[in-house]
Amino acid sequence: MPILAPIEGCPLCQSDQFYRIPFNDKGVDRAKKRLENYEWRLCKSCANAYPKPAPTLSELQTYWDQNRVDTSERQITEQVWQARQVQDMIWAQRAYDFVTPHVVTAQHTYLDIACGLGATVECFQSHGWDALGIDADPNTKEFHLKRNIRSRIGQIENMEEFINFDLISICHAIYFITDPLNFIRQVKRLLNQQGLFLVVISDFTSNLSSGQPGFAHTWYPTEYSLRVLLQQEGFKVVSTKKIRGSILMLATAEKQDSCRSSTVRVFWTYIAHVSQSVRYRYIGQPFLSLVRRVRRTLNR
Ligand SMILES: [Zn+2]
C-alpha cells in the first residue's frame, strides 16, 4: 500500500496552486537556498503568502536568538531607548484611536500578544484599561518593569490559565506565528462575546514599503487574504485603515449572519507583490525623500 505524502501546499487552505513571489533573502542560509530551493509562494486559492520549505522551529529559534532586542554584547543605550519609545508611543496611540470608536462601554480587559517593549500596553493602561502584554523574548521584561506594566514572558500557544479578554491585539507580529490557523482560533477562544481583535501588519504591497517577506516570516497575509481568513474563522471585520505602509484591521468575534464574504483578489495581490520594488523605487522613495526635505525645511 503506497504511503501518502504529507500535504505540501498552503498552510491556511492546503491548496497546492501558487505563484512565485519575490522575497528578502537576507538570513536565508545559502546552502538551504541552493539545496532545497527556498522560495516564497502566493496561494492561488486564498492569496496567502508562505515560504517553501517552511523554516523549522529550531531554525527560527536560532534566528531569534541572533535578533533579540537586547543582548549582553549590544545593550540598548538610553538614547536608542528614548527614540524607540517615542516611535512606539506614536503607533500605540494610533492603535488606541483606531479601536476606541468600536469599544462598548463595559469593555476594559486587554491583551497585547508579542507586546515587544510594551508601549501599546502602557497606552491602553493609561486610558484605564486592565492591560496585559505577552512576549516570547525574556529580554523585554526589564522594559515592561520600566514602564510599570503587567506582562508575561512566553508563547501564547502554551498559556492556558488566561482569563477572557474584551480586546486582543497583535501588532506587526502575526507573520511570525508558526501555526496561523490555530493561533486565530485560540484568539477567538480567549475573547469575550463581542470581543475585538486588532491586527496590524506591514503592507509589503504598498508604494511606501521597501520590505518583502523574509526568512523570519512563517506566512504573510495581505489586506485581502487577512480579511478572508478572519471571516472564515468566524470574525466580522468592522474597520480597516492604512497608515504609512501599515494596515490596521479590527474584527469582532460576534459574527453576524448578514456578513458578506470578501472576494479574494489573488491575481491583483500577485501583481502587487511583483511590482512592489519598482513602485517603491519610482513612487515611494521619491515621495518619502520629499517629505523628509519638507520636514527639514519646516524645522529650520
Ligand atoms: Zn491558501
PDB file of C-alpha atoms and ligand atoms in Angstrom:
ATOM      1  CA  MET A   1       0.000   0.000   0.000  1.00  0.00           C
ATOM      2  CA  PRO A   2       1.535   3.344  -1.009  1.00  0.00           C
ATOM      3  CA  ILE A   3       2.449   5.800   1.751  1.00  0.00           C
ATOM      4  CA  LEU A   4       0.657   9.113   1.312  1.00  0.00           C
ATOM      5  CA  ALA A   5       2.955  12.127   1.177  1.00  0.00           C
ATOM      6  CA  PRO A   6       2.200  14.964   3.631  1.00  0.00           C
ATOM      7  CA  ILE A   7       0.230  17.912   2.227  1.00  0.00           C
ATOM      8  CA  GLU A   8       2.782  20.368   0.878  1.00  0.00           C
ATOM      9  CA  GLY A   9       0.510  23.263  -0.013  1.00  0.00           C
ATOM     10  CA  CYS A  10      -0.696  26.482   1.562  1.00  0.00           C
ATOM     11  CA  PRO A  11      -0.715  26.313   5.388  1.00  0.00           C
ATOM     12  CA  LEU A  12      -4.134  28.008   5.501  1.00  0.00           C
ATOM     13  CA  CYS A  13      -6.151  26.214   2.812  1.00  0.00           C
ATOM     14  CA  GLN A  14      -3.812  23.368   1.678  1.00  0.00           C
ATOM     15  CA  SER A  15      -4.129  24.339  -1.998  1.00  0.00           C
ATOM     16  CA  ASP A  16      -1.016  23.376  -3.988  1.00  0.00           C
ATOM     17  CA  GLN A  17      -1.581  26.004  -6.720  1.00  0.00           C
ATOM     18  CA  PHE A  18       0.698  29.023  -6.387  1.00  0.00           C
ATOM     19  CA  TYR A  19       2.593  31.918  -7.974  1.00  0.00           C
ATOM     20  CA  ARG A  20       6.236  32.524  -7.027  1.00  0.00           C
ATOM     21  CA  ILE A  21       6.803  35.959  -5.478  1.00  0.00           C
ATOM     22  CA  PRO A  22       9.943  37.987  -4.634  1.00  0.00           C
ATOM     23  CA  PHE A  23      11.350  37.737  -1.104  1.00  0.00           C
ATOM     24  CA  ASN A  24      14.110  39.183   1.054  1.00  0.00           C
ATOM     25  CA  ASP A  25      16.872  36.552   1.089  1.00  0.00           C
ATOM     26  CA  LYS A  26      18.784  38.101   3.993  1.00  0.00           C
ATOM     27  CA  GLY A  27      19.036  35.461   6.703  1.00  0.00           C
ATOM     28  CA  VAL A  28      18.351  32.564   4.345  1.00  0.00           C
ATOM     29  CA  ASP A  29      21.229  30.174   4.546  1.00  0.00           C
ATOM     30  CA  ARG A  30      22.908  29.920   1.122  1.00  0.00           C
ATOM     31  CA  ALA A  31      23.151  26.135   1.265  1.00  0.00           C
ATOM     32  CA  LYS A  32      19.494  25.887   2.230  1.00  0.00           C
ATOM     33  CA  LYS A  33      18.524  28.031  -0.737  1.00  0.00           C
ATOM     34  CA  ARG A  34      20.664  26.044  -3.152  1.00  0.00           C
ATOM     35  CA  LEU A  35      19.831  22.569  -1.879  1.00  0.00           C
ATOM     36  CA  GLU A  36      16.197  22.976  -1.017  1.00  0.00           C
ATOM     37  CA  ASN A  37      15.116  25.711  -3.452  1.00  0.00           C
ATOM     38  CA  TYR A  38      13.866  28.045  -0.735  1.00  0.00           C
ATOM     39  CA  GLU A  39      11.207  30.305  -2.225  1.00  0.00           C
ATOM     40  CA  TRP A  40       8.067  32.288  -1.414  1.00  0.00           C
ATOM     41  CA  ARG A  41       4.706  31.326  -2.854  1.00  0.00           C
ATOM     42  CA  LEU A  42       1.395  33.095  -3.173  1.00  0.00           C
ATOM     43  CA  CYS A  43      -1.554  30.711  -2.817  1.00  0.00           C
ATOM     44  CA  LYS A  44      -3.832  30.893  -5.881  1.00  0.00           C
ATOM     45  CA  SER A  45      -6.818  29.979  -3.740  1.00  0.00           C
ATOM     46  CA  CYS A  46      -6.643  32.277  -0.665  1.00  0.00           C
ATOM     47  CA  ALA A  47      -3.859  34.803  -1.568  1.00  0.00           C
ATOM     48  CA  ASN A  48      -1.798  33.873   1.488  1.00  0.00           C
ATOM     49  CA  ALA A  49       1.984  34.123   1.018  1.00  0.00           C
ATOM     50  CA  TYR A  50       4.160  31.382   2.534  1.00  0.00           C
ATOM     51  CA  PRO A  51       7.772  30.103   2.334  1.00  0.00           C
ATOM     52  CA  LYS A  52       8.787  26.714   0.988  1.00  0.00           C
ATOM     53  CA  PRO A  53      10.319  24.920   2.718  1.00  0.00           C
ATOM     54  CA  ALA A  54       8.922  26.430   5.911  1.00  0.00           C
ATOM     55  CA  PRO A  55      11.657  27.200   8.478  1.00  0.00           C
ATOM     56  CA  THR A  56      11.841  24.637  11.278  1.00  0.00           C
ATOM     57  CA  LEU A  57      11.281  25.729  14.885  1.00  0.00           C
ATOM     58  CA  SER A  58      14.987  25.267  15.672  1.00  0.00           C
ATOM     59  CA  GLU A  59      15.983  27.428  12.672  1.00  0.00           C
ATOM     60  CA  LEU A  60      13.582  30.138  13.825  1.00  0.00           C
ATOM     61  CA  GLN A  61      14.907  29.880  17.379  1.00  0.00           C
ATOM     62  CA  THR A  62      18.460  30.380  16.094  1.00  0.00           C
ATOM     63  CA  TYR A  63      17.308  33.386  14.057  1.00  0.00           C
ATOM     64  CA  TRP A  64      15.530  34.969  17.050  1.00  0.00           C
ATOM     65  CA  ASP A  65      18.455  34.299  19.386  1.00  0.00           C
ATOM     66  CA  GLN A  66      20.562  36.399  16.996  1.00  0.00           C
ATOM     67  CA  ASN A  67      17.952  39.167  16.825  1.00  0.00           C
ATOM     68  CA  ARG A  68      16.810  39.730  20.384  1.00  0.00           C
ATOM     69  CA  VAL A  69      16.039  43.300  21.431  1.00  0.00           C
ATOM     70  CA  ASP A  70      18.908  43.325  23.864  1.00  0.00           C
ATOM     71  CA  THR A  71      21.974  41.128  24.419  1.00  0.00           C
ATOM     72  CA  SER A  72      24.914  41.364  26.775  1.00  0.00           C
ATOM     73  CA  GLU A  73      27.110  42.331  23.797  1.00  0.00           C
ATOM     74  CA  ARG A  74      24.773  45.046  22.452  1.00  0.00           C
ATOM     75  CA  GLN A  75      22.925  46.887  25.170  1.00  0.00           C
ATOM     76  CA  ILE A  76      20.136  49.271  24.179  1.00  0.00           C
ATOM     77  CA  THR A  77      21.510  52.661  25.136  1.00  0.00           C
ATOM     78  CA  GLU A  78      19.388  55.284  26.869  1.00  0.00           C
ATOM     79  CA  GLN A  79      19.372  57.379  23.665  1.00  0.00           C
ATOM     80  CA  VAL A  80      18.150  54.477  21.495  1.00  0.00           C
ATOM     81  CA  TRP A  81      15.565  53.566  24.149  1.00  0.00           C
ATOM     82  CA  GLN A  82      14.195  57.147  24.195  1.00  0.00           C
ATOM     83  CA  ALA A  83      13.973  57.302  20.372  1.00  0.00           C
ATOM     84  CA  ARG A  84      12.311  53.871  20.232  1.00  0.00           C
ATOM     85  CA  GLN A  85       9.895  54.855  22.988  1.00  0.00           C
ATOM     86  CA  VAL A  86       8.730  57.954  21.079  1.00  0.00           C
ATOM     87  CA  GLN A  87       8.146  55.948  17.879  1.00  0.00           C
ATOM     88  CA  ASP A  88       6.407  53.100  19.765  1.00  0.00           C
ATOM     89  CA  MET A  89       4.093  55.530  21.572  1.00  0.00           C
ATOM     90  CA  ILE A  90       3.022  57.101  18.256  1.00  0.00           C
ATOM     91  CA  TRP A  91       1.959  53.661  16.989  1.00  0.00           C
ATOM     92  CA  ALA A  92       0.346  52.798  20.325  1.00  0.00           C
ATOM     93  CA  GLN A  93      -1.766  55.968  20.162  1.00  0.00           C
ATOM     94  CA  ARG A  94      -2.733  55.198  16.531  1.00  0.00           C
ATOM     95  CA  ALA A  95      -3.910  51.742  17.616  1.00  0.00           C
ATOM     96  CA  TYR A  96      -5.849  53.232  20.550  1.00  0.00           C
ATOM     97  CA  ASP A  97      -7.545  55.890  18.364  1.00  0.00           C
ATOM     98  CA  PHE A  98      -8.454  53.261  15.759  1.00  0.00           C
ATOM     99  CA  VAL A  99     -10.063  50.892  18.279  1.00  0.00           C
ATOM    100  CA  THR A 100     -11.852  53.380  20.550  1.00  0.00           C
ATOM    101  CA  PRO A 101     -14.936  54.132  18.348  1.00  0.00           C
ATOM    102  CA  HIS A 102     -15.811  50.404  18.347  1.00  0.00           C
ATOM    103  CA  VAL A 103     -15.447  49.784  22.080  1.00  0.00           C
ATOM    104  CA  VAL A 104     -18.586  49.072  24.107  1.00  0.00           C
ATOM    105  CA  THR A 105     -18.687  50.895  27.470  1.00  0.00           C
ATOM    106  CA  ALA A 106     -18.166  47.827  29.674  1.00  0.00           C
ATOM    107  CA  GLN A 107     -15.138  46.579  27.734  1.00  0.00           C
ATOM    108  CA  HIS A 108     -11.882  47.063  29.614  1.00  0.00           C
ATOM    109  CA  THR A 109      -9.691  43.930  29.587  1.00  0.00           C
ATOM    110  CA  TYR A 110      -6.900  43.967  27.021  1.00  0.00           C
ATOM    111  CA  LEU A 111      -4.194  41.523  25.932  1.00  0.00           C
ATOM    112  CA  ASP A 112      -1.359  42.549  23.589  1.00  0.00           C
ATOM    113  CA  ILE A 113       0.310  39.500  22.024  1.00  0.00           C
ATOM    114  CA  ALA A 114       4.005  39.927  21.101  1.00  0.00           C
ATOM    115  CA  CYS A 115       3.952  43.202  23.040  1.00  0.00           C
ATOM    116  CA  GLY A 116       7.654  43.961  22.465  1.00  0.00           C
ATOM    117  CA  LEU A 117       8.805  46.783  24.710  1.00  0.00           C
ATOM    118  CA  GLY A 118       5.229  47.333  25.936  1.00  0.00           C
ATOM    119  CA  ALA A 119       4.221  50.744  24.536  1.00  0.00           C
ATOM    120  CA  THR A 120       0.710  49.691  23.462  1.00  0.00           C
ATOM    121  CA  VAL A 121       0.038  48.057  26.837  1.00  0.00           C
ATOM    122  CA  GLU A 122       1.181  51.244  28.581  1.00  0.00           C
ATOM    123  CA  CYS A 123      -1.006  53.394  26.314  1.00  0.00           C
ATOM    124  CA  PHE A 124      -4.200  51.379  26.981  1.00  0.00           C
ATOM    125  CA  GLN A 125      -3.352  51.154  30.705  1.00  0.00           C
ATOM    126  CA  SER A 126      -3.032  54.955  30.854  1.00  0.00           C
ATOM    127  CA  HIS A 127      -6.559  55.179  29.390  1.00  0.00           C
ATOM    128  CA  GLY A 128      -7.988  52.992  32.170  1.00  0.00           C
ATOM    129  CA  TRP A 129      -7.818  49.537  30.576  1.00  0.00           C
ATOM    130  CA  ASP A 130      -6.847  46.452  32.577  1.00  0.00           C
ATOM    131  CA  ALA A 131      -3.967  45.693  30.194  1.00  0.00           C
ATOM    132  CA  LEU A 132      -1.584  42.733  29.928  1.00  0.00           C
ATOM    133  CA  GLY A 133       1.258  42.062  27.487  1.00  0.00           C
ATOM    134  CA  ILE A 134       2.878  38.794  26.470  1.00  0.00           C
ATOM    135  CA  ASP A 135       6.166  38.381  24.629  1.00  0.00           C
ATOM    136  CA  ALA A 136       8.412  35.396  23.923  1.00  0.00           C
ATOM    137  CA  ASP A 137      11.613  37.387  24.391  1.00  0.00           C
ATOM    138  CA  PRO A 138      12.753  37.375  28.068  1.00  0.00           C
ATOM    139  CA  ASN A 139      14.896  40.449  27.392  1.00  0.00           C
ATOM    140  CA  THR A 140      11.760  42.581  27.010  1.00  0.00           C
ATOM    141  CA  LYS A 141      10.839  42.068  30.696  1.00  0.00           C
ATOM    142  CA  GLU A 142      13.110  44.815  32.040  1.00  0.00           C
ATOM    143  CA  PHE A 143      11.399  47.312  29.721  1.00  0.00           C
ATOM    144  CA  HIS A 144       7.962  46.202  30.995  1.00  0.00           C
ATOM    145  CA  LEU A 145       9.146  46.794  34.560  1.00  0.00           C
ATOM    146  CA  LYS A 146      10.493  50.195  33.491  1.00  0.00           C
ATOM    147  CA  ARG A 147       7.059  51.050  32.070  1.00  0.00           C
ATOM    148  CA  ASN A 148       5.264  49.651  35.113  1.00  0.00           C
ATOM    149  CA  ILE A 149       3.004  47.375  33.045  1.00  0.00           C
ATOM    150  CA  ARG A 150       1.804  43.808  33.627  1.00  0.00           C
ATOM    151  CA  SER A 151       3.373  41.225  31.328  1.00  0.00           C
ATOM    152  CA  ARG A 152       4.203  37.574  30.886  1.00  0.00           C
ATOM    153  CA  ILE A 153       7.133  36.033  29.072  1.00  0.00           C
ATOM    154  CA  GLY A 154       6.308  33.033  26.889  1.00  0.00           C
ATOM    155  CA  GLN A 155       4.346  31.785  23.906  1.00  0.00           C
ATOM    156  CA  ILE A 156       0.612  32.471  23.774  1.00  0.00           C
ATOM    157  CA  GLU A 157       0.121  28.921  22.432  1.00  0.00           C
ATOM    158  CA  ASN A 158       1.493  27.460  25.688  1.00  0.00           C
ATOM    159  CA  MET A 159      -0.501  29.552  28.140  1.00  0.00           C
ATOM    160  CA  GLU A 160      -3.846  28.193  29.250  1.00  0.00           C
ATOM    161  CA  GLU A 161      -4.561  29.981  32.514  1.00  0.00           C
ATOM    162  CA  PHE A 162      -5.659  33.217  30.881  1.00  0.00           C
ATOM    163  CA  ILE A 163      -8.986  34.806  31.638  1.00  0.00           C
ATOM    164  CA  ASN A 164     -11.010  36.048  28.670  1.00  0.00           C
ATOM    165  CA  PHE A 165     -10.444  39.490  27.157  1.00  0.00           C
ATOM    166  CA  ASP A 166     -12.526  42.261  25.599  1.00  0.00           C
ATOM    167  CA  LEU A 167      -9.727  43.224  23.220  1.00  0.00           C
ATOM    168  CA  ILE A 168      -6.763  41.244  21.889  1.00  0.00           C
ATOM    169  CA  SER A 169      -4.162  42.748  19.572  1.00  0.00           C
ATOM    170  CA  ILE A 170      -1.132  41.595  17.655  1.00  0.00           C
ATOM    171  CA  CYS A 171       0.833  44.417  16.055  1.00  0.00           C
ATOM    172  CA  HIS A 172       3.459  43.793  13.367  1.00  0.00           C
ATOM    173  CA  ALA A 173       3.939  40.206  14.559  1.00  0.00           C
ATOM    174  CA  ILE A 174       1.199  37.928  13.174  1.00  0.00           C
ATOM    175  CA  TYR A 175       3.537  36.764  10.378  1.00  0.00           C
ATOM    176  CA  PHE A 176       5.909  35.242  12.971  1.00  0.00           C
ATOM    177  CA  ILE A 177       3.240  32.830  14.236  1.00  0.00           C
ATOM    178  CA  THR A 178       4.092  29.264  13.207  1.00  0.00           C
ATOM    179  CA  ASP A 179       0.522  27.924  13.041  1.00  0.00           C
ATOM    180  CA  PRO A 180      -1.717  30.844  11.967  1.00  0.00           C
ATOM    181  CA  LEU A 181      -4.986  28.879  11.840  1.00  0.00           C
ATOM    182  CA  ASN A 182      -4.615  27.537  15.381  1.00  0.00           C
ATOM    183  CA  PHE A 183      -3.493  30.966  16.588  1.00  0.00           C
ATOM    184  CA  ILE A 184      -6.601  32.722  15.268  1.00  0.00           C
ATOM    185  CA  ARG A 185      -8.833  30.006  16.750  1.00  0.00           C
ATOM    186  CA  GLN A 186      -7.105  30.449  20.103  1.00  0.00           C
ATOM    187  CA  VAL A 187      -7.630  34.230  19.958  1.00  0.00           C
ATOM    188  CA  LYS A 188     -11.330  33.573  19.369  1.00  0.00           C
ATOM    189  CA  ARG A 189     -11.461  31.267  22.409  1.00  0.00           C
ATOM    190  CA  LEU A 190      -9.766  33.946  24.544  1.00  0.00           C
ATOM    191  CA  LEU A 191     -12.189  36.705  23.521  1.00  0.00           C
ATOM    192  CA  ASN A 192     -15.379  37.588  25.347  1.00  0.00           C
ATOM    193  CA  GLN A 193     -18.641  37.806  23.436  1.00  0.00           C
ATOM    194  CA  GLN A 194     -18.471  40.968  21.293  1.00  0.00           C
ATOM    195  CA  GLY A 195     -14.701  40.947  21.907  1.00  0.00           C
ATOM    196  CA  LEU A 196     -12.459  42.807  19.457  1.00  0.00           C
ATOM    197  CA  PHE A 197      -9.376  41.528  17.642  1.00  0.00           C
ATOM    198  CA  LEU A 198      -6.897  44.096  16.291  1.00  0.00           C
ATOM    199  CA  VAL A 199      -4.278  43.030  13.746  1.00  0.00           C
ATOM    200  CA  VAL A 200      -1.623  45.442  12.471  1.00  0.00           C
ATOM    201  CA  ILE A 201       0.562  44.290   9.584  1.00  0.00           C
ATOM    202  CA  SER A 202       3.218  45.927   7.453  1.00  0.00           C
ATOM    203  CA  ASP A 203       1.787  46.311   3.961  1.00  0.00           C
ATOM    204  CA  PHE A 204       4.531  44.925   1.738  1.00  0.00           C
ATOM    205  CA  THR A 205       2.421  45.725  -1.326  1.00  0.00           C
ATOM    206  CA  SER A 206       2.349  49.465  -0.514  1.00  0.00           C
ATOM    207  CA  ASN A 207       4.191  52.038  -2.669  1.00  0.00           C
ATOM    208  CA  LEU A 208       5.789  53.254   0.580  1.00  0.00           C
ATOM    209  CA  SER A 209       7.228  49.883   1.639  1.00  0.00           C
ATOM    210  CA  SER A 210      10.689  48.613   0.779  1.00  0.00           C
ATOM    211  CA  GLY A 211      10.119  45.400   2.732  1.00  0.00           C
ATOM    212  CA  GLN A 212       9.443  41.909   1.432  1.00  0.00           C
ATOM    213  CA  PRO A 213       8.632  38.616   3.150  1.00  0.00           C
ATOM    214  CA  GLY A 214      11.795  37.060   4.581  1.00  0.00           C
ATOM    215  CA  PHE A 215      13.201  34.110   6.477  1.00  0.00           C
ATOM    216  CA  ALA A 216      11.770  35.125   9.878  1.00  0.00           C
ATOM    217  CA  HIS A 217       8.230  35.143   8.459  1.00  0.00           C
ATOM    218  CA  THR A 218       6.292  31.886   8.574  1.00  0.00           C
ATOM    219  CA  TRP A 219       3.462  33.274   6.385  1.00  0.00           C
ATOM    220  CA  TYR A 220       2.451  36.667   5.057  1.00  0.00           C
ATOM    221  CA  PRO A 221      -1.098  37.968   4.727  1.00  0.00           C
ATOM    222  CA  THR A 222      -2.216  40.909   2.631  1.00  0.00           C
ATOM    223  CA  GLU A 223      -5.277  43.012   3.380  1.00  0.00           C
ATOM    224  CA  TYR A 224      -7.446  40.717   1.215  1.00  0.00           C
ATOM    225  CA  SER A 225      -6.166  37.386   2.489  1.00  0.00           C
ATOM    226  CA  LEU A 226      -6.300  38.512   6.143  1.00  0.00           C
ATOM    227  CA  ARG A 227      -9.893  39.675   5.721  1.00  0.00           C
ATOM    228  CA  VAL A 228     -10.915  36.365   4.135  1.00  0.00           C
ATOM    229  CA  LEU A 229      -9.105  34.354   6.823  1.00  0.00           C
ATOM    230  CA  LEU A 230     -10.785  36.255   9.675  1.00  0.00           C
ATOM    231  CA  GLN A 231     -14.227  35.831   8.092  1.00  0.00           C
ATOM    232  CA  GLN A 232     -13.579  32.134   7.500  1.00  0.00           C
ATOM    233  CA  GLU A 233     -12.767  31.728  11.218  1.00  0.00           C
ATOM    234  CA  GLY A 234     -15.985  33.429  12.326  1.00  0.00           C
ATOM    235  CA  PHE A 235     -14.892  37.043  12.787  1.00  0.00           C
ATOM    236  CA  LYS A 236     -16.578  40.076  11.285  1.00  0.00           C
ATOM    237  CA  VAL A 237     -14.201  42.782  10.052  1.00  0.00           C
ATOM    238  CA  VAL A 238     -15.566  46.098  11.337  1.00  0.00           C
ATOM    239  CA  SER A 239     -12.858  48.538  10.250  1.00  0.00           C
ATOM    240  CA  THR A 240      -9.708  48.723   8.131  1.00  0.00           C
ATOM    241  CA  LYS A 241      -7.276  51.602   7.827  1.00  0.00           C
ATOM    242  CA  LYS A 242      -3.978  52.152   6.025  1.00  0.00           C
ATOM    243  CA  ILE A 243      -1.351  54.340   7.695  1.00  0.00           C
ATOM    244  CA  ARG A 244       2.188  54.876   6.402  1.00  0.00           C
ATOM    245  CA  GLY A 245       2.785  51.447   4.879  1.00  0.00           C
ATOM    246  CA  SER A 246       0.844  49.568   7.565  1.00  0.00           C
ATOM    247  CA  ILE A 247      -2.675  48.117   7.647  1.00  0.00           C
ATOM    248  CA  LEU A 248      -4.823  48.165  10.797  1.00  0.00           C
ATOM    249  CA  MET A 249      -7.722  45.707  10.774  1.00  0.00           C
ATOM    250  CA  LEU A 250     -10.290  45.384  13.546  1.00  0.00           C
ATOM    251  CA  ALA A 251     -12.655  42.411  13.768  1.00  0.00           C
ATOM    252  CA  THR A 252     -15.304  41.356  16.219  1.00  0.00           C
ATOM    253  CA  ALA A 253     -15.804  37.807  17.448  1.00  0.00           C
ATOM    254  CA  GLU A 254     -19.560  38.237  17.216  1.00  0.00           C
ATOM    255  CA  LYS A 255     -20.320  37.013  13.709  1.00  0.00           C
ATOM    256  CA  GLN A 256     -23.413  38.411  12.046  1.00  0.00           C
ATOM    257  CA  ASP A 257     -25.401  36.260   9.644  1.00  0.00           C
ATOM    258  CA  SER A 258     -25.762  39.113   7.167  1.00  0.00           C
ATOM    259  CA  CYS A 259     -21.980  39.432   6.873  1.00  0.00           C
ATOM    260  CA  ARG A 260     -20.941  39.073   3.219  1.00  0.00           C
ATOM    261  CA  SER A 261     -17.741  37.210   2.415  1.00  0.00           C
ATOM    262  CA  SER A 262     -14.987  39.204   0.719  1.00  0.00           C
ATOM    263  CA  THR A 263     -13.666  38.334  -2.711  1.00  0.00           C
ATOM    264  CA  VAL A 264     -10.094  37.027  -2.816  1.00  0.00           C
ATOM    265  CA  ARG A 265      -8.223  39.098  -5.391  1.00  0.00           C
ATOM    266  CA  VAL A 266      -5.368  36.678  -5.918  1.00  0.00           C
ATOM    267  CA  PHE A 267      -4.092  37.904  -9.283  1.00  0.00           C
ATOM    268  CA  TRP A 268      -4.019  41.551  -8.174  1.00  0.00           C
ATOM    269  CA  THR A 269      -2.223  40.527  -4.976  1.00  0.00           C
ATOM    270  CA  TYR A 270       0.333  38.739  -7.164  1.00  0.00           C
ATOM    271  CA  ILE A 271       0.783  41.821  -9.390  1.00  0.00           C
ATOM    272  CA  ALA A 272       1.161  43.973  -6.245  1.00  0.00           C
ATOM    273  CA  HIS A 273       3.959  41.710  -4.947  1.00  0.00           C
ATOM    274  CA  VAL A 274       5.944  41.533  -8.193  1.00  0.00           C
ATOM    275  CA  SER A 275       5.628  45.271  -8.930  1.00  0.00           C
ATOM    276  CA  GLN A 276       6.393  46.397  -5.362  1.00  0.00           C
ATOM    277  CA  SER A 277      10.149  47.077  -5.676  1.00  0.00           C
ATOM    278  CA  VAL A 278       9.619  49.141  -8.877  1.00  0.00           C
ATOM    279  CA  ARG A 279       6.748  51.131  -7.320  1.00  0.00           C
ATOM    280  CA  TYR A 280       8.831  51.789  -4.200  1.00  0.00           C
ATOM    281  CA  ARG A 281      11.784  52.949  -6.301  1.00  0.00           C
ATOM    282  CA  TYR A 282       9.857  55.311  -8.593  1.00  0.00           C
ATOM    283  CA  ILE A 283       6.956  56.423  -6.343  1.00  0.00           C
ATOM    284  CA  GLY A 284       7.576  55.605  -2.672  1.00  0.00           C
ATOM    285  CA  GLN A 285      11.233  56.556  -2.378  1.00  0.00           C
ATOM    286  CA  PRO A 286      10.919  59.991  -4.131  1.00  0.00           C
ATOM    287  CA  PHE A 287       7.777  60.729  -2.082  1.00  0.00           C
ATOM    288  CA  LEU A 288       9.428  59.829   1.238  1.00  0.00           C
ATOM    289  CA  SER A 289      12.560  61.879   0.470  1.00  0.00           C
ATOM    290  CA  LEU A 290      10.327  64.844  -0.473  1.00  0.00           C
ATOM    291  CA  VAL A 291       8.525  64.531   2.876  1.00  0.00           C
ATOM    292  CA  ARG A 292      11.891  64.432   4.694  1.00  0.00           C
ATOM    293  CA  ARG A 293      13.090  67.557   2.807  1.00  0.00           C
ATOM    294  CA  VAL A 294       9.881  69.471   3.610  1.00  0.00           C
ATOM    295  CA  ARG A 295      10.167  68.491   7.306  1.00  0.00           C
ATOM    296  CA  ARG A 296      13.803  69.633   7.442  1.00  0.00           C
ATOM    297  CA  THR A 297      12.829  72.969   5.851  1.00  0.00           C
ATOM    298  CA  LEU A 298       9.949  73.493   8.283  1.00  0.00           C
ATOM    299  CA  ASN A 299      12.147  72.663  11.273  1.00  0.00           C
ATOM    300  CA  ARG A 300      14.790  75.265  10.355  1.00  0.00           C
TER     301      ARG A 300
HETATM  302 ZN    ZN B   1      -4.303  29.150   0.610  1.00  0.00          ZN
END
